[in-house]
mmCIF file of C-alpha atoms and ligand atoms in Angstrom:
data_model
loop_
_atom_site.group_PDB
_atom_site.id
_atom_site.type_symbol
_atom_site.label_atom_id
_atom_site.label_comp_id
_atom_site.label_asym_id
_atom_site.label_seq_id
_atom_site.Cartn_x
_atom_site.Cartn_y
_atom_site.Cartn_z
ATOM 1 C CA MET A 1 -1.758 -6.641 33.589
ATOM 2 C CA SER A 2 -0.802 -7.499 29.865
ATOM 3 C CA LEU A 3 1.485 -5.235 27.633
ATOM 4 C CA SER A 4 -1.502 -4.370 25.514
ATOM 5 C CA HIS A 5 -3.224 -2.944 28.545
ATOM 6 C CA LEU A 6 -0.141 -0.972 29.665
ATOM 7 C CA ALA A 7 0.454 0.584 26.420
ATOM 8 C CA PRO A 8 -2.529 0.211 23.974
ATOM 9 C CA ILE A 9 -2.473 0.726 20.425
ATOM 10 C CA PRO A 10 -4.381 3.955 19.567
ATOM 11 C CA ASN A 11 -7.866 3.914 17.774
ATOM 12 C CA LEU A 12 -6.968 5.685 14.440
ATOM 13 C CA LEU A 13 -10.648 6.424 13.893
ATOM 14 C CA ASN A 14 -10.394 8.766 16.902
ATOM 15 C CA ALA A 15 -8.019 11.088 15.003
ATOM 16 C CA LYS A 16 -9.227 14.608 14.772
ATOM 17 C CA ARG A 17 -6.222 16.522 13.441
ATOM 18 C CA VAL A 18 -3.927 14.604 10.980
ATOM 19 C CA LEU A 19 -0.759 15.405 9.468
ATOM 20 C CA CYS A 20 0.218 13.181 6.659
ATOM 21 C CA ILE A 21 3.909 12.923 5.733
ATOM 22 C CA GLN A 22 4.654 11.493 2.223
ATOM 23 C CA PRO A 23 7.764 11.280 -0.077
ATOM 24 C CA HIS A 24 5.925 12.130 -3.303
ATOM 25 C CA PRO A 25 2.511 13.414 -4.357
ATOM 26 C CA ASP A 26 0.490 10.038 -4.633
ATOM 27 C CA ASP A 27 1.810 7.992 -1.816
ATOM 28 C CA MET A 28 -0.864 8.753 1.004
ATOM 29 C CA ASP A 29 -3.695 8.354 -1.753
ATOM 30 C CA ILE A 30 -2.295 4.930 -2.553
ATOM 31 C CA ALA A 31 -1.253 3.803 0.741
ATOM 32 C CA CYS A 32 -4.288 4.807 2.856
ATOM 33 C CA GLY A 33 -6.611 7.078 0.934
ATOM 34 C CA GLY A 34 -9.690 5.369 1.633
ATOM 35 C CA THR A 35 -9.060 5.463 5.649
ATOM 36 C CA LEU A 36 -8.171 9.382 5.445
ATOM 37 C CA ALA A 37 -11.409 9.805 3.563
ATOM 38 C CA VAL A 38 -13.099 7.814 6.229
ATOM 39 C CA LEU A 39 -11.358 10.269 8.922
ATOM 40 C CA ALA A 40 -12.287 13.415 7.015
ATOM 41 C CA ASP A 41 -15.890 12.039 6.862
ATOM 42 C CA ARG A 42 -15.702 11.760 10.456
ATOM 43 C CA GLY A 43 -14.755 15.625 10.961
ATOM 44 C CA ALA A 44 -10.820 15.165 11.007
ATOM 45 C CA HIS A 45 -8.768 18.027 9.737
ATOM 46 C CA ILE A 46 -6.273 16.474 7.136
ATOM 47 C CA THR A 47 -2.933 18.214 6.117
ATOM 48 C CA TYR A 48 -0.643 16.702 3.394
ATOM 49 C CA LEU A 49 2.930 17.258 3.755
ATOM 50 C CA THR A 50 4.745 16.332 0.699
ATOM 51 C CA VAL A 51 8.398 16.153 0.648
ATOM 52 C CA THR A 52 9.877 15.987 -2.882
ATOM 53 C CA ASP A 53 8.504 17.827 -5.866
ATOM 54 C CA GLY A 54 8.054 14.459 -7.623
ATOM 55 C CA GLY A 55 10.152 15.720 -10.649
ATOM 56 C CA ALA A 56 11.743 12.240 -10.876
ATOM 57 C CA GLY A 57 8.526 10.467 -11.338
ATOM 58 C CA SER A 58 8.668 9.545 -15.035
ATOM 59 C CA PRO A 59 10.051 6.810 -17.197
ATOM 60 C CA LEU A 60 10.676 9.395 -19.940
ATOM 61 C CA ARG A 61 13.187 12.229 -20.117
ATOM 62 C CA ARG A 62 11.144 15.187 -19.465
ATOM 63 C CA ASP A 63 11.366 18.720 -17.863
ATOM 64 C CA GLU A 64 11.760 18.281 -13.975
ATOM 65 C CA ASN A 65 10.091 21.430 -13.195
ATOM 66 C CA GLU A 66 7.289 21.014 -15.652
ATOM 67 C CA LEU A 67 6.677 17.415 -14.138
ATOM 68 C CA ALA A 68 6.660 18.776 -10.866
ATOM 69 C CA ASN A 69 4.036 21.310 -11.461
ATOM 70 C CA VAL A 70 1.868 18.664 -13.102
ATOM 71 C CA ARG A 71 2.247 16.545 -10.118
ATOM 72 C CA LYS A 72 1.387 19.426 -7.674
ATOM 73 C CA HIS A 73 -1.962 19.984 -9.487
ATOM 74 C CA GLU A 74 -2.652 16.012 -9.494
ATOM 75 C CA GLN A 75 -2.288 15.949 -5.945
ATOM 76 C CA LEU A 76 -4.497 18.986 -5.295
ATOM 77 C CA GLU A 77 -6.937 17.265 -7.654
ATOM 78 C CA ALA A 78 -6.726 14.082 -5.701
ATOM 79 C CA GLY A 79 -6.917 15.643 -2.341
ATOM 80 C CA ARG A 80 -10.466 17.144 -3.243
ATOM 81 C CA TYR A 81 -11.619 13.225 -3.494
ATOM 82 C CA ILE A 82 -10.035 12.584 0.023
ATOM 83 C CA GLY A 83 -10.982 15.628 1.812
ATOM 84 C CA VAL A 84 -7.633 17.086 2.462
ATOM 85 C CA GLN A 85 -7.933 20.842 3.782
ATOM 86 C CA GLU A 86 -4.174 21.866 3.802
ATOM 87 C CA TYR A 87 -0.825 21.296 1.965
ATOM 88 C CA ILE A 88 2.834 21.684 3.011
ATOM 89 C CA TRP A 89 5.219 21.425 0.068
ATOM 90 C CA LEU A 90 8.778 20.946 1.031
ATOM 91 C CA SER A 91 9.682 20.669 -2.695
ATOM 92 C CA TYR A 92 12.916 18.889 -2.206
ATOM 93 C CA ARG A 93 14.199 18.056 -5.629
ATOM 94 C CA ASP A 94 13.071 14.364 -6.343
ATOM 95 C CA ALA A 95 16.100 13.073 -7.866
ATOM 96 C CA ASP A 96 18.375 14.049 -5.011
ATOM 97 C CA TYR A 97 19.373 11.934 -1.960
ATOM 98 C CA LEU A 98 17.395 13.195 1.135
ATOM 99 C CA PRO A 99 19.281 14.016 4.250
ATOM 100 C CA GLY A 100 17.576 12.193 7.413
ATOM 101 C CA GLN A 101 18.380 14.571 10.025
ATOM 102 C CA GLN A 102 17.356 17.489 8.010
ATOM 103 C CA LEU A 103 13.999 15.752 7.241
ATOM 104 C CA GLN A 104 13.682 15.347 11.050
ATOM 105 C CA HIS A 105 13.968 18.700 11.645
ATOM 106 C CA GLU A 106 11.494 19.702 8.860
ATOM 107 C CA PHE A 107 8.817 17.254 10.307
ATOM 108 C CA ILE A 108 9.263 18.344 13.888
ATOM 109 C CA ARG A 109 8.840 21.884 12.778
ATOM 110 C CA ALA A 110 5.583 20.764 10.953
ATOM 111 C CA ILE A 111 4.399 18.764 13.815
ATOM 112 C CA ARG A 112 4.833 21.840 16.154
ATOM 113 C CA GLN A 113 3.128 24.098 13.573
ATOM 114 C CA VAL A 114 0.192 21.786 12.767
ATOM 115 C CA ARG A 115 -0.124 20.238 16.140
ATOM 116 C CA PRO A 116 -1.916 17.068 15.006
ATOM 117 C CA ASP A 117 -3.029 14.375 17.329
ATOM 118 C CA THR A 118 -1.964 11.799 14.477
ATOM 119 C CA VAL A 119 0.661 11.563 12.059
ATOM 120 C CA VAL A 120 0.175 9.359 9.046
ATOM 121 C CA THR A 121 3.224 8.212 6.906
ATOM 122 C CA ILE A 122 4.783 5.125 5.363
ATOM 123 C CA ASP A 123 6.557 2.322 6.954
ATOM 124 C CA GLY A 124 10.236 3.093 6.711
ATOM 125 C CA TRP A 125 10.900 -0.464 7.952
ATOM 126 C CA LEU A 126 9.201 -2.274 4.972
ATOM 127 C CA PRO A 127 11.369 -5.142 4.353
ATOM 128 C CA TYR A 128 12.728 -4.916 0.820
ATOM 129 C CA GLU A 129 11.817 -1.258 0.014
ATOM 130 C CA ALA A 130 14.210 -0.097 -2.298
ATOM 131 C CA HIS A 131 13.373 3.665 -2.628
ATOM 132 C CA PRO A 132 15.701 5.594 -0.481
ATOM 133 C CA ALA A 133 13.054 8.351 -0.093
ATOM 134 C CA HIS A 134 10.590 6.233 1.239
ATOM 135 C CA ARG A 135 12.802 4.533 3.781
ATOM 136 C CA ASN A 136 14.263 8.003 4.717
ATOM 137 C CA VAL A 137 10.911 9.857 4.902
ATOM 138 C CA GLY A 138 9.240 6.864 6.992
ATOM 139 C CA LEU A 139 11.879 6.730 9.450
ATOM 140 C CA SER A 140 12.524 10.462 9.861
ATOM 141 C CA ALA A 141 8.734 10.817 10.360
ATOM 142 C CA ALA A 142 8.835 8.404 13.176
ATOM 143 C CA ALA A 143 11.827 9.962 14.488
ATOM 144 C CA ALA A 144 10.064 13.548 14.362
ATOM 145 C CA VAL A 145 6.833 11.823 16.426
ATOM 146 C CA LEU A 146 9.422 10.822 19.048
ATOM 147 C CA PHE A 147 11.153 14.152 19.141
ATOM 148 C CA SER A 148 8.478 16.884 18.549
ATOM 149 C CA ALA A 149 7.492 16.670 22.455
ATOM 150 C CA MET A 150 11.199 17.316 23.457
ATOM 151 C CA GLY A 151 11.681 20.962 23.939
ATOM 152 C CA ASN A 152 15.444 20.742 23.424
ATOM 153 C CA ILE A 153 15.505 18.893 20.068
ATOM 154 C CA GLY A 154 14.743 20.694 16.827
ATOM 155 C CA ASN A 155 15.771 24.073 15.350
ATOM 156 C CA SER A 156 12.279 25.519 15.662
ATOM 157 C CA HIS A 157 12.720 27.140 19.152
ATOM 158 C CA GLU A 158 9.960 29.772 18.369
ATOM 159 C CA LEU A 159 7.343 26.928 18.404
ATOM 160 C CA GLN A 160 6.236 25.095 21.282
ATOM 161 C CA PRO A 161 7.066 21.143 21.705
ATOM 162 C CA HIS A 162 3.977 19.072 20.835
ATOM 163 C CA GLY A 163 3.042 15.541 21.633
ATOM 164 C CA VAL A 164 1.548 13.469 19.068
ATOM 165 C CA GLN A 165 -0.840 10.665 20.444
ATOM 166 C CA CYS A 166 -0.841 8.408 17.453
ATOM 167 C CA ILE A 167 1.403 7.478 14.492
ATOM 168 C CA ALA A 168 0.001 5.226 11.675
ATOM 169 C CA PHE A 169 2.141 3.705 8.908
ATOM 170 C CA GLY A 170 0.821 2.757 5.200
ATOM 171 C CA PHE A 171 2.615 0.467 3.043
ATOM 172 C CA THR A 172 3.413 -1.811 5.933
ATOM 173 C CA ALA A 173 4.076 -5.437 6.006
ATOM 174 C CA ARG A 174 3.227 -5.632 9.647
ATOM 175 C CA PRO A 175 -0.384 -4.302 10.044
ATOM 176 C CA ASN A 176 -2.259 -4.373 13.265
ATOM 177 C CA THR A 177 -5.131 -2.014 12.207
ATOM 178 C CA PHE A 178 -7.472 -2.730 9.446
ATOM 179 C CA VAL A 179 -10.023 -0.083 8.205
ATOM 180 C CA ASP A 180 -13.237 -0.599 6.436
ATOM 181 C CA VAL A 181 -13.014 1.483 3.321
ATOM 182 C CA THR A 182 -15.861 -0.030 1.340
ATOM 183 C CA ASN A 183 -17.911 3.649 1.450
ATOM 184 C CA THR A 184 -14.741 5.660 0.742
ATOM 185 C CA TRP A 185 -13.301 3.181 -1.951
ATOM 186 C CA GLN A 186 -14.573 4.969 -5.045
ATOM 187 C CA ARG A 187 -13.111 8.291 -3.934
ATOM 188 C CA LYS A 188 -9.805 6.658 -3.180
ATOM 189 C CA MET A 189 -9.735 5.227 -6.633
ATOM 190 C CA ALA A 190 -10.743 8.584 -8.349
ATOM 191 C CA ALA A 191 -7.935 10.067 -6.230
ATOM 192 C CA ILE A 192 -5.362 7.807 -7.528
ATOM 193 C CA ARG A 193 -6.547 8.106 -10.922
ATOM 194 C CA ALA A 194 -6.055 11.989 -10.701
ATOM 195 C CA HIS A 195 -2.447 11.366 -10.517
ATOM 196 C CA GLU A 196 -2.461 10.797 -14.217
ATOM 197 C CA SER A 197 1.236 11.242 -14.830
ATOM 198 C CA GLN A 198 1.909 8.186 -12.708
ATOM 199 C CA PHE A 199 -0.854 5.933 -13.997
ATOM 200 C CA PRO A 200 -1.298 6.584 -17.638
ATOM 201 C CA ASP A 201 -4.203 4.735 -19.223
ATOM 202 C CA HIS A 202 -2.307 1.739 -20.747
ATOM 203 C CA THR A 203 -1.080 1.024 -16.981
ATOM 204 C CA TRP A 204 -4.598 1.478 -15.314
ATOM 205 C CA PRO A 205 -6.128 -1.697 -15.780
ATOM 206 C CA PHE A 206 -3.084 -3.564 -14.176
ATOM 207 C CA PHE A 207 -3.016 -1.027 -11.236
ATOM 208 C CA GLU A 208 -6.851 -1.187 -10.770
ATOM 209 C CA HIS A 209 -7.008 -4.969 -10.388
ATOM 210 C CA TYR A 210 -4.040 -4.908 -7.874
ATOM 211 C CA PHE A 211 -5.458 -2.212 -5.723
ATOM 212 C CA GLU A 212 -8.831 -4.032 -5.795
ATOM 213 C CA ALA A 213 -7.268 -7.140 -4.839
ATOM 214 C CA LYS A 214 -5.366 -5.886 -1.983
ATOM 215 C CA ALA A 215 -8.397 -4.114 -0.604
ATOM 216 C CA ALA A 216 -10.501 -7.479 -0.936
ATOM 217 C CA GLN A 217 -7.497 -9.153 0.858
ATOM 218 C CA HIS A 218 -7.972 -6.789 3.903
ATOM 219 C CA GLY A 219 -11.821 -6.649 3.835
ATOM 220 C CA PRO A 220 -12.389 -9.552 6.159
ATOM 221 C CA ALA A 221 -10.144 -8.079 8.774
ATOM 222 C CA ALA A 222 -11.616 -4.738 8.434
ATOM 223 C CA GLY A 223 -15.155 -6.000 8.630
ATOM 224 C CA GLY A 224 -16.315 -5.075 5.278
ATOM 225 C CA GLU A 225 -15.802 -5.611 1.627
ATOM 226 C CA LYS A 226 -12.787 -3.400 1.188
ATOM 227 C CA GLY A 227 -10.326 -2.749 3.614
ATOM 228 C CA GLU A 228 -6.881 -0.968 4.156
ATOM 229 C CA ALA A 229 -4.008 -2.303 6.428
ATOM 230 C CA LEU A 230 -1.948 0.017 8.665
ATOM 231 C CA LYS A 231 0.639 -0.311 11.722
ATOM 232 C CA VAL A 232 -0.556 2.070 14.467
ATOM 233 C CA PHE A 233 1.568 3.022 17.346
ATOM 234 C CA ALA A 234 1.479 5.499 20.158
ATOM 235 C CA PRO A 235 4.964 7.379 20.567
ATOM 236 C CA ILE A 236 5.988 5.068 23.503
ATOM 237 C CA HIS A 237 5.976 2.288 21.081
ATOM 238 C CA LEU A 238 8.629 3.707 18.957
ATOM 239 C CA HIS A 239 11.606 3.295 21.113
ATOM 240 C CA CYS A 240 13.272 0.415 22.760
ATOM 241 C CA ASN A 241 10.503 -1.808 22.324
ATOM 242 C CA VAL A 242 11.296 -5.477 21.459
ATOM 243 C CA ASP A 243 7.522 -6.258 20.964
ATOM 244 C CA ALA A 244 6.917 -3.615 18.385
ATOM 245 C CA GLU A 245 7.287 -5.552 15.378
ATOM 246 C CA ASN A 246 4.805 -8.031 16.284
ATOM 247 C CA MET A 247 2.248 -5.596 18.060
HETATM 248 ZN ZN1 ZN B 1 6.664 7.659 -3.624
#
């Protein structure tokens, strides 16, 4: 029996209850908003957990709290296009270093509260990713998926352990799953555009072309005009697995 039969890659499209863990408002919409909109259309319940308040997301010096407030409202607006139903805001200060172990505990708690079958986050192993919040959140979310089923781990003992069936990473250089997002593409672009503070008008032509080109690149593998690429695993793939990179 082959390894892929022993421990198959889960089918992301079977997700019914999805917890998305993102460092900043906008990451999930950009990384895989089209896929999340597909899942929402298929009846999945989608929760966005946002780790930081996004108050550092500006090239200009501006009031952090005011920017954080703007970005929260932008995410709420964007989520309407995707079909997000619930939000968890951890509101860590964006400009601060994020302690990994504390994040793991926060995510374990969220997984035990939301009780998703699928966690979607960003790939913390992305080569050359320079943003520490992206690395820390991606890696801590993966650790939380591993640990949320273990009753002795975590500081939330009033909550029952919960096993997640599937974890999907956006912003990945090693995709193994391609989703046809042709029918949800306009909603994804509207969601990204809702993050106005991150995509002011003069920058939009570049980003619009970039996102369109990436979607066209992944279209054939997804079986449609436009595709998104993700790395999808079951928890068993996340530990002592020498084949994970190439699965
Ligand atoms: Zn980000």
